[in-house]
Coordinates of C-alpha atoms and ligand atoms in Angstrom, one line a residue:
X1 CA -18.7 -58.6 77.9
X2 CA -16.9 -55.0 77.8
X3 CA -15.2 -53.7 80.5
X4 CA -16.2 -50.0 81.6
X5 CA -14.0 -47.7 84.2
X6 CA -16.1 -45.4 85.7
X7 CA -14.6 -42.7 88.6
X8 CA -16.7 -41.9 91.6
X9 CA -16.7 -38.0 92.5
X10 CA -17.4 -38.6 95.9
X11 CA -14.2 -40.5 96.9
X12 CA -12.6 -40.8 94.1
X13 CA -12.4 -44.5 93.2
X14 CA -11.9 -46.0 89.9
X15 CA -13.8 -49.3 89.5
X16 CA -14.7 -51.3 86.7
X17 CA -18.0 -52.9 85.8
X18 CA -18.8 -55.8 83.3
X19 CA -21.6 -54.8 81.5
X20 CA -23.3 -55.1 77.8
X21 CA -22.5 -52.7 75.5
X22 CA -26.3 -51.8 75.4
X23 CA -25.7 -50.7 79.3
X24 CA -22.5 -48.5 78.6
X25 CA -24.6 -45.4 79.8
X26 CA -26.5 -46.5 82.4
X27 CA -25.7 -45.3 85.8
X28 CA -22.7 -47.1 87.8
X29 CA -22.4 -47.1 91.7
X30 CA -19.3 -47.3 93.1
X31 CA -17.9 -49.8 95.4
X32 CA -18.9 -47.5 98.6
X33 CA -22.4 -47.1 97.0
X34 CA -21.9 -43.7 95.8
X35 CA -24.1 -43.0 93.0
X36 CA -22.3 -39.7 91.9
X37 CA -20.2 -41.4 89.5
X38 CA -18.4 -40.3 85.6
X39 CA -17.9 -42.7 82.8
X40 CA -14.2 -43.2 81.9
X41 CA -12.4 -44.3 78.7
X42 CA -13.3 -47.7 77.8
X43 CA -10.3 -50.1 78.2
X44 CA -11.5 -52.4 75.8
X45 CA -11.2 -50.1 73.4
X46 CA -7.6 -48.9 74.1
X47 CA -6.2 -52.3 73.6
X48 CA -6.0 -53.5 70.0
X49 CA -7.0 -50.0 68.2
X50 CA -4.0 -47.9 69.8
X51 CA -1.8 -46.9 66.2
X52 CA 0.9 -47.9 66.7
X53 CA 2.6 -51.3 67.8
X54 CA 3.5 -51.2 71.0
X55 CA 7.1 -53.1 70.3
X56 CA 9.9 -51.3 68.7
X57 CA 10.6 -51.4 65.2
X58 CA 9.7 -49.6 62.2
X59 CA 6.7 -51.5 62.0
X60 CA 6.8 -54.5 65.1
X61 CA 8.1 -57.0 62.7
X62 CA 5.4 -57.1 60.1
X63 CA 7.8 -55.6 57.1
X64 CA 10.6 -58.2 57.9
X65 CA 12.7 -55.7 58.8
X66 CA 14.6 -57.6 61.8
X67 CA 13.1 -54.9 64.4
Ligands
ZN1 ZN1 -17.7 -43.6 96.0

């Protein structure tokens, strides 16, 4: 199940909820119960579809460039 950040503009907090995809946009309330609360960037969708490799190299290895 996807992992959503979601910032509450009342104090602040990040916090996370496990929800399905089909519930991305549904209203989150924060771990004070603040209902006032923005939709981050998804996290699960940072990891794995970022570019670039995150270890050094040319290309992270793939080539067989000894990087
Ligand atoms: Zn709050």
């Amino acid at each position: 199940m996807p992992t959503y950040a979601y910032r509450c503009r009342e104090c602040t907090e990040t916090f996370e909820v496990n929800r399905p995809m089909s519930e991305s946009a549904a209203p989150a309330t924060c771990p004070e119960g603040h209902a006032d609360t923005v939709k981050l960037l998804t996290t699960v969708a940072l990891t794995g579809a970022a570019g670039a490799p995150a270890t050094g190299g040319c290309c992270g290895g793939a080539c067989g460039c000894a990087n």
